[in-house]
Coordinates of C-alpha atoms (C1' of nucleotides) in Angstrom, one line a residue:
Chain A
M1 CA 117.3 82.1 76.1
I2 CA 116.6 85.0 74.0
K3 CA 117.1 84.6 70.2
V4 CA 118.8 87.8 69.4
T5 CA 118.7 87.5 65.6
A6 CA 115.0 86.7 65.6
L7 CA 114.3 89.9 67.5
Q8 CA 116.2 92.3 65.4
N9 CA 113.4 92.9 62.9
H10 CA 110.8 93.4 65.5
F11 CA 112.3 95.8 68.0
L12 CA 114.9 98.5 68.6
I13 CA 115.6 99.1 65.0
P14 CA 117.2 102.4 66.0
L15 CA 119.8 100.4 67.9
D16 CA 121.0 98.9 64.7
D17 CA 121.8 102.4 63.6
F18 CA 124.7 102.3 66.0
T19 CA 126.4 99.7 64.0
Q20 CA 125.6 101.4 60.7
N21 CA 126.6 104.8 61.7
P22 CA 130.4 105.1 62.3
D23 CA 130.1 108.7 63.2
C24 CA 128.1 108.0 66.3
N25 CA 130.5 108.1 69.3
F26 CA 130.3 105.6 72.1
R27 CA 129.0 108.2 74.7
G28 CA 126.2 109.1 72.3
R29 CA 125.4 105.4 71.8
E30 CA 125.2 104.8 75.5
Q31 CA 122.8 107.7 76.0
E32 CA 120.6 106.6 73.1
C33 CA 120.6 103.1 74.3
V34 CA 119.6 104.1 77.8
S35 CA 116.7 106.3 76.5
L36 CA 115.5 103.3 74.6
I37 CA 115.7 101.0 77.6
K38 CA 113.6 103.5 79.6
K39 CA 110.9 103.4 77.0
C40 CA 110.3 99.7 77.5
K41 CA 106.7 98.9 78.4
S42 CA 106.9 95.3 79.4
L43 CA 109.4 92.8 80.7
E44 CA 109.3 91.1 77.4
E45 CA 110.3 94.3 75.6
F46 CA 112.9 94.9 78.2
K47 CA 114.5 91.5 77.7
Q48 CA 114.8 92.2 74.1
A49 CA 116.5 95.5 74.8
H50 CA 118.8 93.7 77.2
A51 CA 119.6 91.1 74.5
Q52 CA 120.4 93.9 72.0
T53 CA 122.8 95.6 74.4
L54 CA 124.6 92.3 74.8
K55 CA 124.7 91.7 71.0
L56 CA 126.0 95.1 70.4
G57 CA 128.6 94.8 73.1
I58 CA 127.3 97.9 74.8
F59 CA 126.2 96.0 77.9
W60 CA 129.7 96.1 79.2
S61 CA 129.4 99.9 79.8
S62 CA 128.5 100.1 83.4
F63 CA 126.4 103.2 82.6
V64 CA 124.1 101.1 80.3
A65 CA 124.1 98.1 82.7
S66 CA 123.2 100.2 85.7
N67 CA 120.3 101.8 83.8
L68 CA 119.1 98.3 82.9
V69 CA 119.1 97.5 86.6
A70 CA 117.4 100.8 87.4
T71 CA 114.6 100.3 84.9
C72 CA 114.0 96.7 85.7
A73 CA 114.0 97.3 89.4
L74 CA 111.6 100.3 89.4
S75 CA 109.2 99.7 86.6
N76 CA 105.7 98.4 87.3
W77 CA 106.4 95.5 85.0
G78 CA 109.9 95.0 86.4
S79 CA 111.3 92.1 88.3
M80 CA 113.9 92.2 91.1
D81 CA 115.1 88.7 90.3
Y82 CA 115.9 89.8 86.8
A83 CA 117.4 93.1 87.9
C84 CA 119.5 91.2 90.4
S85 CA 120.8 88.9 87.7
I86 CA 121.9 91.9 85.6
F87 CA 123.4 93.6 88.7
R88 CA 125.5 90.5 89.4
Q89 CA 127.1 90.9 86.0
I90 CA 128.3 94.4 86.6
E91 CA 132.0 94.2 87.4
E92 CA 132.2 97.3 89.5
P93 CA 128.8 98.6 90.3
G94 CA 128.7 102.2 91.5
S95 CA 126.3 104.0 93.9
F96 CA 123.7 104.4 91.1
A97 CA 123.3 100.7 90.6
F98 CA 123.4 100.0 94.4
N99 CA 120.9 102.7 95.1
H100 CA 118.5 101.2 92.6
M101 CA 118.8 97.7 93.9
I102 CA 117.9 99.2 97.4
R103 CA 115.0 101.1 95.9
G104 CA 113.7 98.0 94.1
H105 CA 113.7 95.9 97.2
V106 CA 112.0 98.7 99.1
K107 CA 109.4 99.0 96.4
D108 CA 108.7 95.2 96.7
M109 CA 108.6 95.6 100.5
N110 CA 111.6 93.3 100.8
L111 CA 113.0 95.6 103.4
E112 CA 115.5 93.3 105.0
Q113 CA 117.0 92.6 101.6
A114 CA 117.3 96.4 101.0
L115 CA 119.4 96.7 104.2
Q116 CA 121.5 93.7 103.1
V117 CA 122.3 95.4 99.8
F118 CA 123.4 98.5 101.7
D119 CA 125.8 96.3 103.8
E120 CA 127.1 94.8 100.6
M121 CA 127.6 98.3 99.2
L122 CA 129.8 99.2 102.2
E123 CA 131.7 96.0 102.0
C124 CA 132.5 96.7 98.3
G125 CA 133.8 100.1 99.3
V126 CA 131.2 102.0 97.4
E127 CA 130.4 105.3 99.1
P128 CA 126.8 106.0 99.7
D129 CA 125.5 109.3 98.4
N130 CA 122.6 111.7 99.0
F131 CA 120.3 109.3 97.1
T132 CA 121.2 106.3 99.2
Y133 CA 119.9 107.4 102.6
P134 CA 116.3 108.4 101.9
T135 CA 115.6 105.0 100.4
L136 CA 117.4 103.2 103.2
L137 CA 115.5 105.2 105.8
K138 CA 112.2 104.3 104.1
A139 CA 113.2 100.6 104.6
C140 CA 113.8 101.3 108.3
A141 CA 110.6 103.2 108.6
N142 CA 108.5 100.5 107.1
L143 CA 110.0 97.6 108.9
P144 CA 110.0 99.4 111.4
A145 CA 113.6 99.2 112.6
L146 CA 114.5 101.9 115.0
K147 CA 118.0 100.6 115.8
E148 CA 119.0 100.3 112.2
G149 CA 117.3 103.7 111.5
K150 CA 119.4 105.3 114.1
Q151 CA 122.6 103.7 112.7
V152 CA 121.7 104.9 109.2
H153 CA 121.0 108.4 110.6
G154 CA 124.5 108.5 112.2
H155 CA 126.1 107.2 109.1
S156 CA 124.4 109.9 106.9
V157 CA 125.6 112.6 109.3
K158 CA 129.1 111.2 109.3
L159 CA 129.2 111.3 105.5
G160 CA 128.0 114.9 105.5
F161 CA 124.4 114.5 104.5
G162 CA 122.9 115.6 107.8
D163 CA 121.7 118.8 106.2
D164 CA 120.2 117.3 103.1
L165 CA 116.5 118.1 102.7
F166 CA 115.6 114.7 101.4
V167 CA 117.6 112.9 104.1
Q168 CA 116.0 115.0 106.8
N169 CA 112.4 114.5 105.5
S170 CA 113.1 110.7 105.5
L171 CA 114.3 110.9 109.0
V172 CA 111.2 112.7 110.2
N173 CA 109.2 109.9 108.6
M174 CA 111.4 107.1 109.9
Y175 CA 111.3 108.3 113.5
G176 CA 107.5 108.8 113.2
K177 CA 106.9 105.3 111.9
C178 CA 109.1 103.9 114.6
G179 CA 106.9 105.6 117.2
E180 CA 109.7 108.0 118.3
I181 CA 107.7 111.2 117.8
S182 CA 110.1 113.3 119.9
L183 CA 113.0 112.4 117.6
S184 CA 110.9 113.1 114.6
C185 CA 110.1 116.6 115.9
A186 CA 113.7 117.1 116.9
V187 CA 114.9 116.5 113.3
F188 CA 112.1 118.7 112.0
D189 CA 112.9 121.6 114.4
K190 CA 116.5 121.6 113.3
M191 CA 115.8 121.9 109.6
V192 CA 116.9 125.1 108.0
Q193 CA 114.8 124.5 104.9
R194 CA 111.5 122.7 104.7
S195 CA 109.4 121.4 101.9
V196 CA 105.7 120.2 101.7
A197 CA 107.1 116.7 102.2
S198 CA 108.6 117.8 105.6
W199 CA 105.3 119.0 106.9
S200 CA 103.5 116.1 105.4
A201 CA 105.8 113.6 107.1
L202 CA 105.4 115.4 110.5
I203 CA 101.6 115.5 110.2
A204 CA 101.4 111.9 109.2
A205 CA 103.6 110.9 112.1
H206 CA 101.3 112.6 114.6
A207 CA 98.2 111.2 112.9
S208 CA 99.5 107.7 113.1
L209 CA 99.8 108.1 116.8
G210 CA 96.4 109.7 117.2
M211 CA 97.8 113.0 118.3
W212 CA 95.1 114.9 116.5
G213 CA 95.3 118.2 118.3
K214 CA 99.0 118.3 117.5
C215 CA 98.2 117.5 113.8
L216 CA 96.0 120.6 113.6
E217 CA 98.7 122.7 115.3
I218 CA 101.3 121.6 112.8
F219 CA 98.9 122.2 110.0
R220 CA 98.4 125.8 111.2
G221 CA 102.1 126.2 111.5
M222 CA 102.5 125.1 108.0
S223 CA 100.1 127.7 106.7
S224 CA 101.6 130.5 108.8
E225 CA 105.1 129.7 107.5
G226 CA 103.7 130.2 104.0
C227 CA 104.3 126.6 103.1
W228 CA 100.7 126.2 102.2
R229 CA 99.9 124.0 99.3
A230 CA 96.7 122.0 99.7
E231 CA 97.7 118.4 99.2
E232 CA 95.2 115.6 99.3
S233 CA 97.3 113.4 101.6
I234 CA 97.8 116.3 104.1
L235 CA 94.2 117.3 104.0
V236 CA 92.9 113.8 104.6
N237 CA 94.9 113.7 107.8
V238 CA 93.5 117.1 108.7
V239 CA 90.0 115.8 108.0
S240 CA 90.7 112.8 110.3
A241 CA 91.9 115.1 113.0
C242 CA 88.7 117.1 112.7
T243 CA 86.7 113.8 113.0
H244 CA 88.5 112.8 116.2
L245 CA 88.2 116.2 117.8
G246 CA 84.7 117.0 116.6
A247 CA 85.9 120.1 114.8
L248 CA 83.1 120.5 112.3
D249 CA 83.9 124.1 111.2
L250 CA 87.5 123.3 110.4
G251 CA 86.4 120.1 108.8
R252 CA 84.0 122.0 106.5
C253 CA 86.7 124.5 105.7
T254 CA 89.1 121.6 104.8
H255 CA 86.4 120.1 102.6
G256 CA 86.3 123.5 100.8
S257 CA 90.1 123.5 100.3
L258 CA 89.8 120.0 98.8
L259 CA 87.0 121.0 96.4
R260 CA 89.0 124.1 95.3
T261 CA 92.3 122.3 94.7
M262 CA 91.2 118.9 93.4
S263 CA 89.4 118.2 90.1
G264 CA 87.6 115.4 91.7
L265 CA 87.6 113.6 95.0
N266 CA 88.3 109.9 95.2
V267 CA 86.6 107.3 97.3
V268 CA 89.2 107.6 100.1
V269 CA 88.8 111.3 100.5
E270 CA 85.0 111.2 100.2
T271 CA 84.8 108.5 102.8
S272 CA 87.0 110.4 105.3
L273 CA 84.8 113.5 104.7
M274 CA 81.7 111.6 105.2
D275 CA 83.0 110.1 108.4
M276 CA 84.0 113.6 109.6
Y277 CA 80.5 115.0 109.0
V278 CA 78.8 112.0 110.7
K279 CA 81.1 111.9 113.7
C280 CA 81.0 115.7 114.1
G281 CA 77.3 115.5 114.5
S282 CA 76.2 116.5 111.0
L283 CA 74.5 113.2 110.0
N284 CA 72.5 114.8 107.2
K285 CA 75.6 116.3 105.5
G286 CA 77.3 112.9 105.7
L287 CA 74.3 111.2 104.1
F288 CA 74.2 113.9 101.4
L289 CA 77.8 113.1 100.5
F290 CA 77.2 109.4 100.6
Q291 CA 74.2 109.5 98.3
R292 CA 76.2 111.5 95.7
M293 CA 79.3 109.3 95.8
I294 CA 80.0 107.7 92.4
E295 CA 82.0 104.9 93.8
K296 CA 81.1 103.3 97.1
N297 CA 83.0 100.5 98.6
Q298 CA 82.9 98.3 101.6
M299 CA 84.4 101.0 103.8
S300 CA 82.1 103.8 102.7
Y301 CA 79.1 101.6 103.5
G302 CA 80.7 100.6 106.8
V303 CA 81.1 104.2 107.8
M304 CA 77.6 105.2 107.0
I305 CA 76.0 102.1 108.6
S306 CA 77.8 102.7 111.9
G307 CA 77.2 106.5 111.6
L308 CA 73.4 105.9 111.3
A309 CA 73.6 103.5 114.3
M310 CA 75.5 106.0 116.3
H311 CA 72.9 108.6 115.7
G312 CA 70.1 106.3 116.8
Q313 CA 68.8 105.6 113.3
G314 CA 68.9 101.8 113.6
R315 CA 66.3 101.0 111.0
E316 CA 67.9 103.2 108.4
A317 CA 71.3 101.6 109.1
L318 CA 69.8 98.1 108.5
K319 CA 68.2 99.4 105.2
L320 CA 71.6 100.5 104.1
F321 CA 73.2 97.2 105.1
N322 CA 70.8 95.4 102.8
E323 CA 71.5 97.8 100.0
M324 CA 75.2 97.0 100.5
L325 CA 74.4 93.3 100.1
E326 CA 72.3 94.1 97.0
Q327 CA 75.3 95.9 95.5
G328 CA 77.3 92.7 95.8
L329 CA 79.6 94.1 98.5
K330 CA 80.8 91.8 101.2
P331 CA 80.3 93.2 104.7
D332 CA 83.3 92.9 106.9
D333 CA 83.7 92.9 110.7
V334 CA 83.3 96.6 111.0
A335 CA 80.1 96.8 109.0
Y336 CA 78.7 94.1 111.3
V337 CA 79.6 96.1 114.4
G338 CA 77.6 98.8 112.8
V339 CA 74.7 96.5 112.1
L340 CA 74.6 95.0 115.5
S341 CA 74.9 98.3 117.3
A342 CA 72.1 99.6 115.1
C343 CA 69.9 96.7 116.3
S344 CA 70.8 97.4 119.9
H345 CA 70.1 101.2 119.6
A346 CA 66.8 100.5 118.0
G347 CA 66.0 97.7 120.5
L348 CA 65.6 95.1 117.7
V349 CA 66.6 92.0 119.6
E350 CA 65.4 89.3 117.3
E351 CA 66.9 91.0 114.2
G352 CA 70.2 91.5 116.0
L353 CA 70.5 87.9 116.9
K354 CA 69.5 86.9 113.3
Y355 CA 72.2 89.2 111.8
F356 CA 74.7 87.8 114.3
G357 CA 74.1 84.3 113.0
R358 CA 74.3 85.4 109.4
M359 CA 77.6 87.2 110.1
K360 CA 79.3 83.9 111.0
L361 CA 77.6 81.6 108.6
E362 CA 77.0 83.6 105.5
H363 CA 79.8 86.2 105.5
E364 CA 82.4 84.2 107.5
V365 CA 83.2 87.1 109.8
V366 CA 84.7 85.7 113.0
P367 CA 83.0 87.4 116.0
T368 CA 85.3 89.6 118.0
V369 CA 84.8 90.9 121.5
Q370 CA 83.2 94.0 119.9
H371 CA 80.5 91.9 118.3
Y372 CA 79.8 90.2 121.6
G373 CA 79.8 93.6 123.2
C374 CA 77.0 94.7 120.8
I375 CA 75.0 91.5 121.6
V376 CA 75.4 92.0 125.4
D377 CA 74.3 95.6 124.9
L378 CA 71.4 94.5 122.8
L379 CA 70.1 92.0 125.4
G380 CA 71.0 94.4 128.2
R381 CA 69.0 97.3 126.8
V382 CA 65.8 95.3 126.7
G383 CA 66.4 93.9 130.2
K384 CA 67.4 90.4 129.1
L385 CA 70.2 90.5 131.7
K386 CA 70.3 86.8 132.5
E387 CA 70.7 86.0 128.8
A388 CA 73.4 88.5 128.4
Y389 CA 75.3 87.1 131.4
E390 CA 74.9 83.5 130.0
L391 CA 76.3 84.6 126.7
I392 CA 79.4 86.1 128.3
K393 CA 79.9 82.8 130.2
I394 CA 79.9 80.6 127.1
I395 CA 81.7 82.7 124.5
S396 CA 84.9 81.2 123.1
I397 CA 87.0 84.3 123.7
E398 CA 88.1 85.8 126.9
P399 CA 85.5 88.4 128.0
N400 CA 87.1 91.8 128.4
E401 CA 86.2 94.7 130.7
V402 CA 84.0 96.3 128.0
L403 CA 81.7 93.3 128.1
W404 CA 81.4 93.4 131.9
R405 CA 81.0 97.1 131.9
T406 CA 78.2 97.0 129.3
L407 CA 76.4 94.4 131.5
L408 CA 76.9 96.4 134.6
N409 CA 75.5 99.5 133.0
A410 CA 72.5 97.5 131.8
C411 CA 72.0 96.2 135.3
R412 CA 71.9 99.8 136.6
V413 CA 69.3 100.8 134.0
H414 CA 67.1 97.8 134.8
Q415 CA 68.0 97.6 138.5
N416 CA 69.3 94.1 138.7
V417 CA 71.6 94.1 141.7
A418 CA 72.5 90.4 141.6
I419 CA 74.0 90.3 138.1
G420 CA 75.3 93.8 138.5
E421 CA 77.4 92.6 141.5
V422 CA 78.8 89.8 139.5
A423 CA 79.8 92.1 136.7
A424 CA 81.3 94.6 139.1
R425 CA 83.3 91.8 140.8
E426 CA 84.7 90.7 137.5
L427 CA 85.7 94.3 136.8
S428 CA 87.4 94.7 140.2
L429 CA 89.3 91.5 139.6
S430 CA 90.6 92.7 136.3
D431 CA 93.4 95.2 136.1
S432 CA 91.3 97.5 134.0
G433 CA 88.7 98.2 136.6
N434 CA 88.2 101.9 137.2
A435 CA 86.5 104.3 139.5
G436 CA 83.6 104.7 137.0
D437 CA 82.6 101.1 137.6
Y438 CA 82.3 101.8 141.3
V439 CA 80.2 104.8 140.5
V440 CA 77.8 102.7 138.5
L441 CA 77.6 100.0 141.1
S442 CA 77.1 102.6 143.8
N443 CA 74.3 104.1 141.8
L444 CA 72.7 100.7 141.4
Y445 CA 72.8 100.3 145.2
A446 CA 71.5 103.8 145.7
Q447 CA 68.5 103.2 143.4
S448 CA 67.6 100.1 145.5
H449 CA 68.2 102.1 148.7
S450 CA 70.9 99.8 149.9
W451 CA 72.8 102.6 151.6
R452 CA 75.1 100.4 153.5
D453 CA 76.3 98.9 150.2
V454 CA 76.7 102.4 148.8
A455 CA 79.1 103.2 151.6
K456 CA 80.9 99.9 151.3
T457 CA 81.4 100.4 147.6
R458 CA 82.8 103.9 148.2
K459 CA 85.1 102.7 150.8
E460 CA 86.4 99.9 148.6
M461 CA 87.1 102.4 145.8
M462 CA 89.0 104.6 148.2
C463 CA 91.0 101.6 149.5
K464 CA 92.0 100.5 146.0
G465 CA 93.2 104.1 145.3
F466 CA 91.1 104.3 142.1
I467 CA 91.1 107.7 140.6
Q468 CA 88.4 108.6 138.2
T469 CA 89.6 108.9 134.6
P470 CA 89.6 112.7 134.1
G471 CA 86.7 113.4 131.9
F472 CA 87.1 116.1 129.3
S473 CA 84.9 117.8 126.8
L474 CA 85.9 119.4 123.5
V475 CA 84.0 122.3 121.9
E476 CA 84.9 124.1 118.7
M477 CA 84.6 127.9 118.5
K478 CA 85.8 129.9 115.5
R479 CA 87.7 126.9 114.1
K480 CA 89.7 126.3 117.3
V481 CA 89.1 123.4 119.6
Y482 CA 88.8 124.2 123.3
R483 CA 89.3 121.5 125.9
F484 CA 87.6 121.5 129.3
V485 CA 88.6 119.1 132.0
S486 CA 86.4 118.6 135.1
Q487 CA 87.2 121.0 137.9
D488 CA 89.6 122.9 135.7
V489 CA 90.1 126.6 136.2
S490 CA 93.1 127.0 134.0
F491 CA 91.3 128.1 130.9
P492 CA 91.0 131.7 129.8
K493 CA 88.0 133.8 130.8
C494 CA 87.1 131.1 133.4
D495 CA 85.4 133.7 135.6
G496 CA 82.9 134.3 132.9
I497 CA 82.3 130.6 132.6
Y498 CA 81.6 130.1 136.3
E499 CA 79.3 133.1 136.3
M500 CA 77.5 131.5 133.4
I501 CA 77.3 128.2 135.3
H502 CA 75.8 130.0 138.3
Q503 CA 73.2 131.6 136.1
M504 CA 72.4 128.3 134.4
E505 CA 71.9 126.7 137.8
W506 CA 69.4 129.4 138.8
Q507 CA 67.4 128.7 135.8
L508 CA 67.6 125.0 136.3
K509 CA 66.3 125.3 139.8
F510 CA 63.1 126.8 138.4
E511 CA 62.7 123.8 136.2
G512 CA 62.8 121.6 139.2
Y513 CA 66.4 120.3 138.7
S514 CA 68.2 119.1 141.8
P515 CA 71.8 117.8 141.5
D516 CA 72.2 114.1 141.7
T517 CA 75.2 114.0 144.0
S518 CA 75.2 110.2 144.1
V519 CA 77.5 110.2 141.1
V520 CA 80.2 111.9 143.2
L521 CA 81.9 109.2 145.2
H522 CA 84.5 111.2 147.0
D523 CA 84.2 111.4 150.7
V524 CA 83.3 115.1 150.8
D525 CA 80.4 117.0 152.2
E526 CA 77.2 117.6 150.3
G527 CA 78.2 121.2 149.4
E528 CA 81.5 120.1 148.0
K529 CA 79.8 117.3 146.0
R530 CA 77.5 119.9 144.5
R531 CA 80.4 122.1 143.7
R532 CA 82.3 119.3 142.0
L533 CA 79.2 118.2 140.1
S534 CA 78.6 121.7 138.8
S535 CA 82.1 121.9 137.3
H536 CA 82.0 118.6 135.3
S537 CA 83.7 119.2 132.0
Q538 CA 80.5 119.0 129.9
K539 CA 78.9 121.8 131.9
L540 CA 81.9 124.0 131.5
A541 CA 81.9 123.4 127.8
I542 CA 78.2 124.2 127.5
A543 CA 78.7 127.4 129.5
F544 CA 81.6 128.4 127.3
A545 CA 79.5 127.7 124.2
L546 CA 76.5 129.6 125.4
I547 CA 78.7 132.7 126.1
H548 CA 80.6 132.6 122.8
S549 CA 78.1 131.5 120.2
S550 CA 75.1 133.3 118.7
Q551 CA 71.7 132.7 120.2
G552 CA 69.9 129.7 118.8
S553 CA 72.9 128.2 117.1
P554 CA 73.6 124.5 117.8
I555 CA 76.2 123.4 120.3
R556 CA 78.4 120.4 119.6
I557 CA 80.5 118.7 122.2
V558 CA 82.8 115.7 122.1
R559 CA 83.6 113.8 125.2
N560 CA 86.3 111.2 126.0
I561 CA 84.1 109.1 128.4
R562 CA 80.4 108.5 128.9
M563 CA 78.5 111.3 130.6
C564 CA 77.2 110.9 134.1
S565 CA 73.5 110.7 134.6
D566 CA 73.5 114.2 136.2
C567 CA 75.1 115.8 133.2
H568 CA 72.5 114.0 131.0
T569 CA 69.5 115.4 133.0
Y570 CA 71.2 118.8 133.2
T571 CA 71.8 119.0 129.4
K572 CA 68.3 118.0 128.6
L573 CA 66.9 120.9 130.7
I574 CA 69.5 123.4 129.3
S575 CA 68.5 122.5 125.8
S576 CA 64.9 123.5 126.5
I577 CA 65.7 126.6 128.8
Y578 CA 68.1 128.2 126.3
D579 CA 66.4 126.8 123.2
R580 CA 69.5 125.2 121.9
E581 CA 70.1 122.0 120.1
I582 CA 73.0 120.3 121.9
T583 CA 74.8 117.4 120.4
V584 CA 77.2 115.4 122.5
R585 CA 79.4 112.6 121.2
D586 CA 80.6 110.2 123.8
R587 CA 82.6 107.0 123.4
N588 CA 79.7 105.1 122.0
Q589 CA 77.1 107.3 120.4
F590 CA 75.5 110.6 119.9
H591 CA 73.1 112.3 122.2
H592 CA 70.9 114.9 120.5
F593 CA 69.4 117.1 123.1
K594 CA 66.4 119.1 122.0
D595 CA 63.4 120.6 123.8
G596 CA 64.3 118.8 127.0
T597 CA 64.6 115.3 125.5
C598 CA 67.5 113.2 124.3
S599 CA 67.7 110.9 121.2
C600 CA 69.1 108.1 123.3
R601 CA 65.8 107.7 125.0
D602 CA 67.7 107.7 128.3
C603 CA 69.3 104.4 127.5
G604 CA 72.8 105.7 127.0
Chain B
dG1 C1' 125.8 111.3 83.4
dT2 C1' 121.1 108.9 85.2
dA3 C1' 117.3 109.1 90.4
dG4 C1' 115.2 110.9 95.3
dG5 C1' 111.8 112.6 100.4
dG6 C1' 106.0 112.7 102.5
dT7 C1' 101.0 110.2 100.2
dT8 C1' 95.4 109.4 102.8
dA9 C1' 89.3 106.6 104.8
dG10 C1' 85.8 103.1 109.3

DNA sequence: GTAGGGTTAG
């Protein structure tokens, strides 16, 4: 219990004025009391203030009591248990007190309890107001609870808050977090008035679902509607979108906006920028940012380590990993994926296995299928296919299709038909087998001149009705991202592109290039195979970039799937014929094509 | 009578 008398001399002296000043009316006392309550800096102080209100008899004003609840529920030092005990003493709590109880629970992430308080509010006959719904919708968003969210939505419309800006913004967010992006857009589209928060919620909703192109589209819409205020949280999502789409120019431009509007960039923003530069192919700029970061954490190191690995700089990645340890930072599972892939890109088998051991023993990171994938890749790259296969057989977790696919690819490179067949069989038995696997197996057979097996593989693929995942390539031109799909003729100025392709092929012929039609498994004649091969998305993207960019400037391409061996050979030659540096990011790594060679040392 | 919505990195 609080000893009221003992506290009087220490705190809230002005409250004593109430008793000594007969002129002070009750309303004024309430106001002053509330302003003192709001000034509390700790729960201890607050308890004293609470005690004072009781002693002075002013607690029984629901205005004062509600403000005690509000302050205690929302302050950093607050306590919902304490707020609740005060709330229970209010005879007839109004919407203000209920709203704050809901907010307090949401703040503490006790979301179910927040919804329970709302039920209680309705049972007590207290009408929710425009402040109730945004908080309630936040609870539904974070649970996430779509059914409840929809009910709250209906309720808010029924009570006439359907047009409230705050309610609508919360709905955009709630539907987004519940994965109902179309409902999120529907609410947004119907809004008569929008604020930065409306755009922010819509962009974040699309970002959380990985709809990066849409993110940029919305961002452009935001600027063109004049609602353009560079906000860190929005720009970070834009930077992420640039990273995923490989849009380096727009990424650079967003970096500029951040520098202009913010007085300093925090570690989150800097890490996302660094990742953007690295993954958009500008490793040096990423390193430059990293070296100048004042605060570096586990994640910033993780990004840079895997970035270096991705760009084929395995030894540098390992150096950075050791620096991370020297800094006293504990590497996590992602940092280790970076380290192990660094070892595999650099062909450091012994080191890789050593790090894999340390990971488990020293840093207590439980190996995931990704780590095993790196080890299989590591062993596979140097031709230790038997060891890689043995590893897959003994691991404690269920091997997934990525492991078998990695092994299969390694078998193609090192021409091991026996193990390759095992891997291909495992893939065909799993639901996730795809046409690409048959292409690799068929290539493996073709290399060993087993033409009968090539035909058998092709037939099997056809029987299973496998359709090759449509490959696409993205290329950025004047801050817009263009998407090319294999065999696609729907893009603008396609005539120009096909003319360019034709011209490129002429040049390639002089360099001794002949199309490797073995990668086309469709049962079509040789001429059609050549035609299909020449309109692979990467070639279309290169043709487009050659037409629309200035001579000598680098070309950057982002792909969704690995490139076929024909595209790899083709791009190497184009880089030398047209004297262009061509960077291609695929699912796993970067390929830097320059003067007719590739940084992956043809191991990709 | 008081208060509120969106808020970020691999």
